Structures are given as structure tokens and as C-alpha cells.
Amino acid sequence: MSRFLAVVALVLSVALPLHAADWPTFLGPTRDGVSTEKGIITPWPAKGLKKVWECELGIGFAPPVTADGRLFHADRFGDNVRLTAREAATGKPLWKYEYPTEYKDIYGYDPGPRACPVVDGDRVYLYGPDGVLCCLNVATGKEVWKVETRAKYFFHQNFFGAGSVPVIDGDLLILPVGGSVKGPRPVDFRMVKPNGTGLVAFDKKTGAEKYATGDELASYSSPVITTLNGKKTGLYFGRGGLMGFDPQTGKSEFYYPWRARLEESVNASNPVVVGDKVLLTECYGVGSALIDLKGGKPKEVWTDKEKDAGDQSLMCHWNTPIHVNGFVYGSSGRHTEDSDIRCVELATGDVKWRQRRTKRCSLTLVDGHLISLSEYGDLALIKVNATKYEEVSKYEVPGLEYPCWAAPVVSNGLLYVRGKEKLIALELIPAK
């Protein structure tokens, strides 16, 4: 019997595409911007990668996700938030789901979704900028359940609306809600008081609350589930700092404060976990910190907090830096004119190299290369190299316009990039 199963496994391994991989949530299946696919085109043709399909979108900034041959993207048309399902390979529409919204951005940015969908089995979840959490059937788009978190838990509108992407752990969907004490919105947002619903876990099948935890307000970072000290641990880089918690019970494990003093500042990058160490980074003042969690309590390895702005190691805005063999690569800088791509030694914080004037970028790692998408639609293929910036290819994607704030998605041989009101699928790995 074991020999028969081995033969079946061998046949399947030959029959299935070697590059097949879904991208069902923010920054991919491991939520760290790393793809396992191999065989990418390198260097790229002089005219760029082949366009497989494209489609017009409404407004919003969220990247798409893929699962089981379907692609899902969120945007806004008029006064409706919309989730659309398509064939991932062709772009053919399958279904659309909408709900009405009154969300308005207080800083004048487009009021579309910030958070990408999350696919889990036969369900897909959407968290709107207004705090509405929806669960839909993957095949039909039929609503299974919906929770209006702002009405249920109350929170003052964050600077750019709700933007964290929930994470699934077993039967739980864990969402940064960041509820606050009811009352008028303070003139200074730093005076907002949390109400113990920094994170809320819902039964992913019914939407029923299972626990609420954390006196923390919401950020634009998203929670990750990892293993620290041999124990499964949830991490959330909230508005005020890093929460460590038991993802099944919500029990607090530790807290590490990390944020800029400026009122109008946010934490947006996901924590980067390497062994028992965690890297935090932001761009509004304090920069980065590497903390050691061996033993369960945060211990600083190095930080940028006492450095002048020009000497800080890494200041990522929305980009989550990517770790490769002891070095992290990230887009550093608050504004596009002062942004660069950097390679930083994780253990010391030493900057090994920086490539200036790259604009603000998002990075995705695939097949020994970083794919960089700038906010103005420039794509670059960069070989992973801790000694120097090694650009292999670069081109401006036709039809892709600012703001390109969604991270590149790599799935089943295709590279998906989003810009203003457009989604484009490019051939990254030649079809077999």
C-alpha cells in the first residue's frame, strides 16, 4: 500500500505545475511577502513582461488575493464597497458582492477599501474602511454573516479608515478593531482611550464573538501568527506598540511600546519574525527596533530611537521588509522624494547598502529576487544580494498609474499589480 501511495504521489508531482501556489491573504500564505514559486523570467524582455489580462477597478488601495483558481479584489463604486471574484488565469468575472457605505476619508484620500480580502476554505472575508466585516461564500458570493464593528465596539475613525487585514487561526478570525471609549472625538487623537477591544476574535463560521483583548487602538499593520519559544503566538503591531497574545484565548503574553510621538503618525508594516527575534519599523520618528523575545519578555537588541533621522537603520512606511539569510530588505522613507531601498543586517542594524531615489515601494520576494513596485507604477527586478544593489530589469507598466500602494502578488506564475482604478496580470513564469 505504501508503495502504491508513493507512486501516486510521484505521478501527481509530475502532473501538477511546479509553480502552482495560491496567495490567499495579505503578503501571501505566510504573510511575509515571500513566494515559493520558481522559474521566473529573468532578465525581463526589453518591452516588459507579457500582459495576460487587465480589468478596470473602482477606487481603493488593496491588493488582490487568489485561491483555487479564483482571484478576489475589493474596491468601491459610488456609495458601495464591492468584492469581485474572477477567474485568476483569465480575469473573467464570476460574481460581485456589494454593501452600501457612508465612509469619507478625513484626509481626502480615496474612500475605497484598504484591506485585502482573506480566503479560507469555502469562505472569503472582507473588512471595509468603515469597519464592516463580511463573510461570503467563495463559490457564489452569497453573504454568510456580517458584523458592523464600529457600531458594536465603537471606535473613532482612524486617520485613513480601517485598514488591517484579519488573520485566521483554526476556527477563529482575529481582527484588529481598536475600540475606544465612547464620546466626542478628541481634538488630539493621542487622547483617545481604548476600551479593551484592540483585537476581537470571531467564530469564522458564524461571526459570533469569542474573545476581545488588548487596550490598544488600531493601526494599519496586520496580525501574524508565529512560533516563539516553542509556543504558537499572535503578534499585532498596534497604534502604540507590539502586542503578543495567545491566538486561541486572547491572553496577553507581552507588550512592547513602539510609536512616534507625532499625533499624525501610524504603524503600518507587519512585524518581521526571525527565530525568537522580531523587527518593528515605522517612518514617522522612531524608525526600527529589533527585540529578542527568548524567555517571553521583550529585550532590545538594537533600536533607532536615539539616532538622528539620517542615521536610522530603516524607516518603512507601508512596506513590510523582507528577511533573507540574516539581512532585511525594505523601502525606507516617509515621502517618495526621500525614499530608498535598503539592505540592513538584522543582527546589528547596520545599513549594508542603499539605492536612493527609488520612490516609495512595495517588495515581494520570489525565486531569489525582489520584485519592487513603486507608487508610480515602476516595476523592478532586483537580485537578492547583501553586498550591493543589483537591478536585473526595470520598466514602467503601461496603464498603471499612481497610487500603486498595493504590494505585488505572485500566484501560479502570474504577477498581479494594482494602480489607480486598474488591475493588471503579467506573465512572470512561462506557461508550461
Tab-separated table of C-alpha atoms in Angstrom:
chain	number	residue	atom	x	y	z
A	1	MET	CA	0.000	0.000	0.000
A	2	SER	CA	2.794	2.422	0.907
A	3	ARG	CA	4.478	1.688	-2.441
A	4	PHE	CA	1.211	2.447	-4.262
A	5	LEU	CA	0.850	5.764	-2.439
A	6	ALA	CA	4.421	6.658	-3.276
A	7	VAL	CA	3.760	6.026	-6.977
A	8	VAL	CA	0.597	8.158	-6.834
A	9	ALA	CA	2.496	10.981	-5.162
A	10	LEU	CA	5.204	10.792	-7.837
A	11	VAL	CA	2.636	10.948	-10.642
A	12	LEU	CA	0.906	13.909	-9.062
A	13	SER	CA	4.190	15.726	-8.573
A	14	VAL	CA	4.911	15.365	-12.276
A	15	ALA	CA	1.404	16.221	-13.427
A	16	LEU	CA	0.911	19.337	-11.341
A	17	PRO	CA	2.584	22.645	-12.340
A	18	LEU	CA	5.731	23.133	-10.308
A	19	HIS	CA	4.954	26.821	-9.792
A	20	ALA	CA	1.388	26.387	-8.551
A	21	ALA	CA	0.810	28.499	-5.431
A	22	ASP	CA	-2.158	30.428	-4.082
A	23	TRP	CA	-1.929	33.844	-2.425
A	24	PRO	CA	-4.997	33.779	-0.139
A	25	THR	CA	-4.233	36.635	2.238
A	26	PHE	CA	-2.160	39.768	2.764
A	27	LEU	CA	1.503	39.279	1.765
A	28	GLY	CA	0.857	35.684	0.771
A	29	PRO	CA	0.213	32.426	2.632
A	30	THR	CA	2.929	33.146	5.226
A	31	ARG	CA	2.001	36.855	5.485
A	32	ASP	CA	5.594	37.956	4.943
A	33	GLY	CA	5.748	38.816	1.220
A	34	VAL	CA	7.599	35.619	0.303
A	35	SER	CA	6.621	33.419	-2.655
A	36	THR	CA	7.857	29.839	-3.050
A	37	GLU	CA	7.433	29.793	-6.824
A	38	LYS	CA	10.414	29.070	-9.084
A	39	GLY	CA	11.386	29.573	-12.696
A	40	ILE	CA	10.637	33.281	-13.141
A	41	ILE	CA	11.636	35.063	-16.337
A	42	THR	CA	14.990	36.766	-15.815
A	43	PRO	CA	16.008	39.144	-17.166
A	44	TRP	CA	12.708	40.550	-18.311
A	45	PRO	CA	12.238	41.305	-22.007
A	46	ALA	CA	13.108	44.866	-23.053
A	47	LYS	CA	9.411	45.607	-23.576
A	48	GLY	CA	8.489	44.175	-20.208
A	49	LEU	CA	6.509	41.161	-19.110
A	50	LYS	CA	3.674	39.849	-21.256
A	51	LYS	CA	0.272	41.180	-20.245
A	52	VAL	CA	-2.140	38.275	-19.717
A	53	TRP	CA	-5.208	40.308	-18.786
A	54	GLU	CA	-6.306	43.533	-17.166
A	55	CYS	CA	-9.508	44.987	-15.770
A	56	GLU	CA	-10.851	48.337	-14.657
A	57	LEU	CA	-11.423	48.803	-10.935
A	58	GLY	CA	-13.205	51.216	-8.688
A	59	ILE	CA	-11.278	53.187	-6.094
A	60	GLY	CA	-9.234	51.668	-3.273
A	61	PHE	CA	-5.729	50.525	-2.431
A	62	ALA	CA	-5.996	46.828	-1.520
A	63	PRO	CA	-4.082	44.102	-3.388
A	64	PRO	CA	-5.952	41.087	-4.783
A	65	VAL	CA	-5.780	37.553	-3.359
A	66	THR	CA	-6.067	34.168	-5.070
A	67	ALA	CA	-7.241	30.660	-4.140
A	68	ASP	CA	-8.292	27.570	-6.111
A	69	GLY	CA	-8.279	29.306	-9.481
A	70	ARG	CA	-10.186	32.364	-8.294
A	71	LEU	CA	-8.990	35.924	-7.772
A	72	PHE	CA	-10.741	38.325	-5.406
A	73	HIS	CA	-10.371	42.102	-5.321
A	74	ALA	CA	-12.054	44.820	-3.288
A	75	ASP	CA	-12.888	48.354	-4.382
A	76	ARG	CA	-15.603	50.987	-4.194
A	77	PHE	CA	-18.090	52.154	-6.796
A	78	GLY	CA	-20.145	55.196	-5.853
A	79	ASP	CA	-21.560	54.566	-2.388
A	80	ASN	CA	-20.928	50.815	-2.385
A	81	VAL	CA	-17.998	48.724	-1.220
A	82	ARG	CA	-17.626	45.837	-3.652
A	83	LEU	CA	-15.922	42.455	-3.617
A	84	THR	CA	-15.435	40.820	-7.020
A	85	ALA	CA	-14.459	37.249	-7.853
A	86	ARG	CA	-12.773	36.428	-11.180
A	87	GLU	CA	-11.030	33.559	-12.870
A	88	ALA	CA	-7.430	34.129	-11.799
A	89	ALA	CA	-5.979	32.954	-15.124
A	90	THR	CA	-8.230	34.977	-17.438
A	91	GLY	CA	-9.835	37.782	-15.427
A	92	LYS	CA	-13.324	36.558	-16.355
A	93	PRO	CA	-15.875	37.885	-13.800
A	94	LEU	CA	-17.600	35.253	-11.673
A	95	TRP	CA	-19.651	37.259	-9.154
A	96	LYS	CA	-19.884	40.563	-7.315
A	97	TYR	CA	-20.988	41.445	-3.813
A	98	GLU	CA	-21.789	44.969	-2.594
A	99	TYR	CA	-22.854	46.745	0.553
A	100	PRO	CA	-23.643	50.460	0.989
A	101	THR	CA	-21.206	52.698	2.845
A	102	GLU	CA	-21.026	56.308	4.014
A	103	TYR	CA	-17.295	56.278	4.745
A	104	LYS	CA	-15.440	59.504	3.947
A	105	ASP	CA	-11.694	59.920	4.339
A	106	ILE	CA	-10.889	62.868	6.606
A	107	TYR	CA	-7.599	63.491	4.777
A	108	GLY	CA	-9.110	63.449	1.290
A	109	TYR	CA	-7.767	60.079	0.108
A	110	ASP	CA	-9.960	57.815	-1.991
A	111	PRO	CA	-12.546	56.200	0.316
A	112	GLY	CA	-12.161	52.675	-1.056
A	113	PRO	CA	-11.010	49.523	0.782
A	114	ARG	CA	-7.551	49.494	2.306
A	115	ALA	CA	-7.517	45.852	3.461
A	116	CYS	CA	-7.396	42.952	1.012
A	117	PRO	CA	-9.812	40.006	1.255
A	118	VAL	CA	-8.866	36.800	3.076
A	119	VAL	CA	-9.781	33.372	1.674
A	120	ASP	CA	-10.194	30.378	3.959
A	121	GLY	CA	-11.704	27.198	2.522
A	122	ASP	CA	-15.180	27.909	1.205
A	123	ARG	CA	-15.336	31.384	2.769
A	124	VAL	CA	-13.877	34.757	1.803
A	125	TYR	CA	-13.749	37.648	4.275
A	126	LEU	CA	-13.720	41.380	3.618
A	127	TYR	CA	-13.021	44.214	6.047
A	128	GLY	CA	-14.145	47.600	4.756
A	129	PRO	CA	-12.690	51.041	5.567
A	130	ASP	CA	-15.828	51.746	7.594
A	131	GLY	CA	-15.248	48.760	9.897
A	132	VAL	CA	-17.789	46.425	8.276
A	133	LEU	CA	-16.646	42.778	8.373
A	134	CYS	CA	-18.293	40.438	5.867
A	135	CYS	CA	-18.133	36.684	5.340
A	136	LEU	CA	-19.144	35.390	1.898
A	137	ASN	CA	-19.411	32.063	0.131
A	138	VAL	CA	-16.409	31.640	-2.167
A	139	ALA	CA	-18.345	29.994	-4.999
A	140	THR	CA	-21.420	32.213	-5.074
A	141	GLY	CA	-20.621	35.472	-3.293
A	142	LYS	CA	-23.649	34.968	-1.038
A	143	GLU	CA	-23.384	36.714	2.314
A	144	VAL	CA	-22.969	34.267	5.205
A	145	TRP	CA	-22.681	36.800	8.022
A	146	LYS	CA	-21.765	40.432	8.616
A	147	VAL	CA	-20.632	42.429	11.678
A	148	GLU	CA	-20.549	46.225	11.809
A	149	THR	CA	-17.628	46.522	14.204
A	150	ARG	CA	-17.824	50.283	14.672
A	151	ALA	CA	-21.422	50.071	15.819
A	152	LYS	CA	-20.749	47.058	18.054
A	153	TYR	CA	-17.419	48.046	19.631
A	154	PHE	CA	-17.197	51.773	18.866
A	155	PHE	CA	-14.063	53.417	17.598
A	156	HIS	CA	-13.171	56.892	16.464
A	157	GLN	CA	-12.352	56.927	12.776
A	158	ASN	CA	-8.664	56.232	12.350
A	159	PHE	CA	-6.610	58.543	10.160
A	160	PHE	CA	-7.266	56.645	6.926
A	161	GLY	CA	-10.164	54.405	7.953
A	162	ALA	CA	-9.946	50.741	8.920
A	163	GLY	CA	-7.097	49.009	7.109
A	164	SER	CA	-5.770	45.971	8.991
A	165	VAL	CA	-6.238	42.545	7.421
A	166	PRO	CA	-7.682	39.851	9.737
A	167	VAL	CA	-5.863	36.569	10.316
A	168	ILE	CA	-7.345	33.066	10.562
A	169	ASP	CA	-6.260	30.687	13.326
A	170	GLY	CA	-8.190	27.429	13.465
A	171	ASP	CA	-11.871	28.293	13.810
A	172	LEU	CA	-11.143	31.903	14.743
A	173	LEU	CA	-10.921	35.045	12.641
A	174	ILE	CA	-8.825	37.587	14.572
A	175	LEU	CA	-9.385	41.224	13.670
A	176	PRO	CA	-7.762	44.449	14.933
A	177	VAL	CA	-10.820	46.500	15.876
A	178	GLY	CA	-9.213	49.063	18.193
A	179	GLY	CA	-12.375	50.030	20.022
A	180	SER	CA	-12.371	53.206	22.107
A	181	VAL	CA	-14.328	54.764	24.934
A	182	LYS	CA	-17.486	56.421	23.642
A	183	GLY	CA	-17.668	60.177	23.472
A	184	PRO	CA	-16.682	63.052	21.176
A	185	ARG	CA	-13.538	62.535	19.137
A	186	PRO	CA	-10.718	64.371	20.944
A	187	VAL	CA	-9.027	67.180	19.045
A	188	ASP	CA	-5.731	65.360	19.658
A	189	PHE	CA	-6.068	61.704	18.608
A	190	ARG	CA	-3.422	60.757	21.166
A	191	MET	CA	-6.058	61.384	23.823
A	192	VAL	CA	-8.355	58.615	22.557
A	193	LYS	CA	-8.833	55.954	25.245
A	194	PRO	CA	-9.059	52.255	24.261
A	195	ASN	CA	-11.847	50.045	25.615
A	196	GLY	CA	-10.230	46.593	25.678
A	197	THR	CA	-11.118	45.558	22.127
A	198	GLY	CA	-7.764	46.071	20.455
A	199	LEU	CA	-8.240	42.610	18.949
A	200	VAL	CA	-11.505	40.729	18.599
A	201	ALA	CA	-11.724	37.034	17.704
A	202	PHE	CA	-14.834	35.866	15.874
A	203	ASP	CA	-16.079	32.381	15.117
A	204	LYS	CA	-15.167	32.316	11.435
A	205	LYS	CA	-18.270	30.279	10.586
A	206	THR	CA	-20.902	32.324	12.435
A	207	GLY	CA	-19.411	35.726	13.253
A	208	ALA	CA	-20.031	35.230	16.979
A	209	GLU	CA	-17.528	36.908	19.275
A	210	LYS	CA	-15.174	34.509	21.036
A	211	TYR	CA	-12.968	36.988	22.865
A	212	ALA	CA	-11.798	40.600	22.921
A	213	THR	CA	-8.401	41.620	24.212
A	214	GLY	CA	-5.922	44.470	24.425
A	215	ASP	CA	-6.059	48.145	25.390
A	216	GLU	CA	-4.711	49.140	22.018
A	217	LEU	CA	-6.033	51.263	19.157
A	218	ALA	CA	-5.988	50.041	15.570
A	219	SER	CA	-3.066	50.589	13.230
A	220	TYR	CA	-2.500	49.697	9.586
A	221	SER	CA	-0.319	46.717	10.397
A	222	SER	CA	-1.929	43.276	10.322
A	223	PRO	CA	-1.615	40.463	12.893
A	224	VAL	CA	0.565	37.424	12.250
A	225	ILE	CA	0.621	34.012	13.898
A	226	THR	CA	4.066	32.560	14.571
A	227	THR	CA	6.000	30.341	16.977
A	228	LEU	CA	8.072	31.925	19.753
A	229	ASN	CA	9.837	29.904	22.429
A	230	GLY	CA	8.187	26.795	21.033
A	231	LYS	CA	4.697	28.226	21.526
A	232	LYS	CA	2.185	29.486	18.995
A	233	THR	CA	1.936	33.235	19.475
A	234	GLY	CA	-0.033	36.043	17.893
A	235	LEU	CA	1.681	39.351	17.160
A	236	TYR	CA	-0.022	42.638	16.394
A	237	PHE	CA	1.830	45.926	15.844
A	238	GLY	CA	-0.940	48.229	17.013
A	239	ARG	CA	-1.067	52.009	17.152
A	240	GLY	CA	1.001	52.147	20.324
A	241	GLY	CA	3.241	49.105	20.062
A	242	LEU	CA	3.563	45.345	19.725
A	243	MET	CA	1.033	43.036	21.368
A	244	GLY	CA	1.952	39.408	21.988
A	245	PHE	CA	-1.035	37.169	22.701
A	246	ASP	CA	-2.330	33.622	22.684
A	247	PRO	CA	-4.334	33.477	19.432
A	248	GLN	CA	-6.826	30.913	20.760
A	249	THR	CA	-7.646	32.592	24.082
A	250	GLY	CA	-6.563	36.216	23.683
A	251	LYS	CA	-4.424	36.012	26.813
A	252	SER	CA	-1.765	38.723	26.822
A	253	GLU	CA	1.803	37.408	26.637
A	254	PHE	CA	3.738	40.690	26.479
A	255	TYR	CA	3.597	44.281	25.264
A	256	TYR	CA	6.360	46.427	23.778
A	257	PRO	CA	5.612	50.140	23.202
A	258	TRP	CA	6.861	51.489	19.867
A	259	ARG	CA	5.489	54.519	18.064
A	260	ALA	CA	6.376	58.045	17.060
A	261	ARG	CA	5.418	60.980	19.257
A	262	LEU	CA	3.665	62.766	16.399
A	263	GLU	CA	-0.116	62.734	16.626
A	264	GLU	CA	-0.492	62.183	12.886
A	265	SER	CA	1.578	59.035	12.687
A	266	VAL	CA	0.749	55.382	12.114
A	267	ASN	CA	2.321	51.936	12.360
A	268	ALA	CA	1.736	50.077	9.094
A	269	SER	CA	4.430	47.451	8.468
A	270	ASN	CA	3.890	43.919	9.732
A	271	PRO	CA	6.309	42.624	12.378
A	272	VAL	CA	9.111	40.544	10.824
A	273	VAL	CA	9.804	37.363	12.791
A	274	VAL	CA	13.193	35.639	12.614
A	275	GLY	CA	13.582	32.891	15.195
A	276	ASP	CA	12.766	34.447	18.570
A	277	LYS	CA	13.517	37.955	17.368
A	278	VAL	CA	11.027	40.454	15.952
A	279	LEU	CA	11.761	43.529	13.835
A	280	LEU	CA	9.429	46.530	14.041
A	281	THR	CA	9.687	49.510	11.723
A	282	GLU	CA	7.870	52.786	11.064
A	283	CYS	CA	8.715	56.063	9.298
A	284	TYR	CA	7.362	58.896	11.464
A	285	GLY	CA	10.134	59.263	14.021
A	286	VAL	CA	11.437	56.285	15.975
A	287	GLY	CA	12.356	54.092	12.989
A	288	SER	CA	13.121	50.430	13.719
A	289	ALA	CA	13.658	48.177	16.708
A	290	LEU	CA	14.866	44.591	16.899
A	291	ILE	CA	13.635	42.866	20.033
A	292	ASP	CA	14.547	39.456	21.421
A	293	LEU	CA	11.621	37.511	22.846
A	294	LYS	CA	13.550	34.488	24.036
A	295	GLY	CA	12.226	33.856	27.522
A	296	GLY	CA	8.959	35.653	26.788
A	297	LYS	CA	9.825	39.234	27.714
A	298	PRO	CA	10.938	41.823	25.126
A	299	LYS	CA	14.619	42.691	25.242
A	300	GLU	CA	16.010	45.313	22.893
A	301	VAL	CA	18.843	44.142	20.626
A	302	TRP	CA	19.143	47.484	18.827
A	303	THR	CA	16.854	50.411	18.046
A	304	ASP	CA	16.769	53.650	16.063
A	305	LYS	CA	15.087	55.692	18.798
A	306	GLU	CA	18.204	57.612	19.888
A	307	LYS	CA	19.542	58.150	16.358
A	308	ASP	CA	19.166	61.218	14.181
A	309	ALA	CA	16.836	60.735	11.216
A	310	GLY	CA	19.741	60.480	8.770
A	311	ASP	CA	21.393	57.744	10.831
A	312	GLN	CA	18.396	55.495	11.399
A	313	SER	CA	18.677	51.984	10.015
A	314	LEU	CA	15.249	51.525	8.449
A	315	MET	CA	12.056	53.588	8.295
A	316	CYS	CA	9.402	51.647	6.397
A	317	HIS	CA	6.103	53.350	5.627
A	318	TRP	CA	3.614	50.710	4.477
A	319	ASN	CA	6.132	48.224	3.070
A	320	THR	CA	6.861	45.190	5.248
A	321	PRO	CA	10.597	44.471	4.947
A	322	ILE	CA	11.679	41.027	3.771
A	323	HIS	CA	14.222	38.858	5.575
A	324	VAL	CA	16.730	36.704	3.683
A	325	ASN	CA	19.675	34.957	5.374
A	326	GLY	CA	20.303	37.462	8.135
A	327	PHE	CA	19.539	40.604	6.139
A	328	VAL	CA	16.338	42.579	5.644
A	329	TYR	CA	15.389	44.488	2.508
A	330	GLY	CA	12.877	47.307	2.654
A	331	SER	CA	11.645	50.598	1.243
A	332	SER	CA	12.747	53.267	3.707
A	333	GLY	CA	11.335	56.804	3.868
A	334	ARG	CA	8.196	58.726	4.751
A	335	HIS	CA	7.896	60.627	1.462
A	336	THR	CA	8.607	59.446	-2.051
A	337	GLU	CA	11.302	62.080	-2.697
A	338	ASP	CA	13.420	60.889	0.237
A	339	SER	CA	12.771	57.152	-0.055
A	340	ASP	CA	15.302	54.473	-0.889
A	341	ILE	CA	15.616	50.694	-0.908
A	342	ARG	CA	17.958	49.382	1.774
A	343	CYS	CA	19.669	46.216	2.860
A	344	VAL	CA	20.141	46.091	6.633
A	345	GLU	CA	21.992	43.493	8.684
A	346	LEU	CA	19.362	42.153	11.047
A	347	ALA	CA	21.668	41.393	13.980
A	348	THR	CA	23.238	44.863	14.165
A	349	GLY	CA	21.029	47.311	12.272
A	350	ASP	CA	23.989	48.234	10.059
A	351	VAL	CA	22.969	49.513	6.620
A	352	LYS	CA	24.887	47.426	4.068
A	353	TRP	CA	23.689	49.416	1.045
A	354	ARG	CA	21.006	51.827	-0.054
A	355	GLN	CA	19.682	52.650	-3.510
A	356	ARG	CA	18.456	56.240	-3.499
A	357	ARG	CA	15.545	57.856	-5.322
A	358	THR	CA	13.578	54.627	-5.752
A	359	LYS	CA	10.309	56.301	-4.661
A	360	ARG	CA	8.198	54.558	-2.051
A	361	CYS	CA	7.918	50.897	-2.998
A	362	SER	CA	6.390	47.588	-2.029
A	363	LEU	CA	8.545	44.465	-2.228
A	364	THR	CA	7.780	40.791	-2.866
A	365	LEU	CA	10.394	38.012	-2.748
A	366	VAL	CA	10.337	35.258	-5.396
A	367	ASP	CA	12.960	32.879	-6.759
A	368	GLY	CA	15.995	34.687	-5.349
A	369	HIS	CA	14.777	38.106	-6.494
A	370	LEU	CA	12.878	41.043	-5.063
A	371	ILE	CA	10.102	42.491	-7.181
A	372	SER	CA	9.672	46.175	-6.415
A	373	LEU	CA	6.570	48.148	-7.380
A	374	SER	CA	6.891	51.894	-6.843
A	375	GLU	CA	3.850	54.013	-6.120
A	376	TYR	CA	4.140	55.468	-9.644
A	377	GLY	CA	3.925	52.112	-11.438
A	378	ASP	CA	7.633	51.321	-11.949
A	379	LEU	CA	8.466	47.624	-11.668
A	380	ALA	CA	11.991	46.458	-10.881
A	381	LEU	CA	13.530	43.005	-10.606
A	382	ILE	CA	16.336	43.049	-8.041
A	383	LYS	CA	18.634	40.117	-7.337
A	384	VAL	CA	18.946	39.364	-3.628
A	385	ASN	CA	22.470	40.460	-2.750
A	386	ALA	CA	23.607	41.682	0.668
A	387	THR	CA	26.739	43.342	-0.733
A	388	LYS	CA	25.242	45.619	-3.386
A	389	TYR	CA	22.066	46.752	-5.129
A	390	GLU	CA	21.820	44.501	-8.180
A	391	GLU	CA	18.999	45.525	-10.505
A	392	VAL	CA	18.309	42.948	-13.198
A	393	SER	CA	15.399	44.567	-15.030
A	394	LYS	CA	13.123	47.567	-14.822
A	395	TYR	CA	10.206	49.023	-16.725
A	396	GLU	CA	7.171	51.210	-16.286
A	397	VAL	CA	3.978	49.189	-16.626
A	398	PRO	CA	1.787	50.772	-19.336
A	399	GLY	CA	-1.545	51.917	-17.945
A	400	LEU	CA	-0.516	51.620	-14.299
A	401	GLU	CA	-0.869	54.974	-12.546
A	402	TYR	CA	-0.286	56.460	-9.093
A	403	PRO	CA	-1.165	55.474	-6.423
A	404	CYS	CA	0.245	51.940	-6.695
A	405	TRP	CA	0.180	51.224	-2.963
A	406	ALA	CA	-0.758	47.545	-3.146
A	407	ALA	CA	2.076	45.031	-2.772
A	408	PRO	CA	2.789	42.851	-5.854
A	409	VAL	CA	1.077	39.460	-5.763
A	410	VAL	CA	2.695	36.324	-7.227
A	411	SER	CA	0.389	33.371	-7.813
A	412	ASN	CA	0.503	30.405	-10.184
A	413	GLY	CA	3.048	32.005	-12.480
A	414	LEU	CA	1.319	35.384	-12.736
A	415	LEU	CA	2.325	38.722	-11.257
A	416	TYR	CA	-0.640	40.905	-10.287
A	417	VAL	CA	-0.101	44.647	-9.873
A	418	ARG	CA	-2.659	47.280	-8.937
A	419	GLY	CA	-2.663	51.008	-9.585
A	420	LYS	CA	-5.285	53.706	-9.878
A	421	GLU	CA	-8.539	52.011	-10.938
A	422	LYS	CA	-6.734	49.170	-12.733
A	423	LEU	CA	-5.529	45.624	-12.049
A	424	ILE	CA	-3.021	44.006	-14.439
A	425	ALA	CA	-1.890	40.364	-14.634
A	426	LEU	CA	1.585	39.777	-16.116
A	427	GLU	CA	3.294	36.522	-17.054
A	428	LEU	CA	6.159	36.047	-14.564
A	429	ILE	CA	6.739	32.326	-15.126
A	430	PRO	CA	6.373	30.909	-18.648
A	431	ALA	CA	3.309	28.703	-19.038
A	432	LYS	CA	4.133	25.015	-19.351
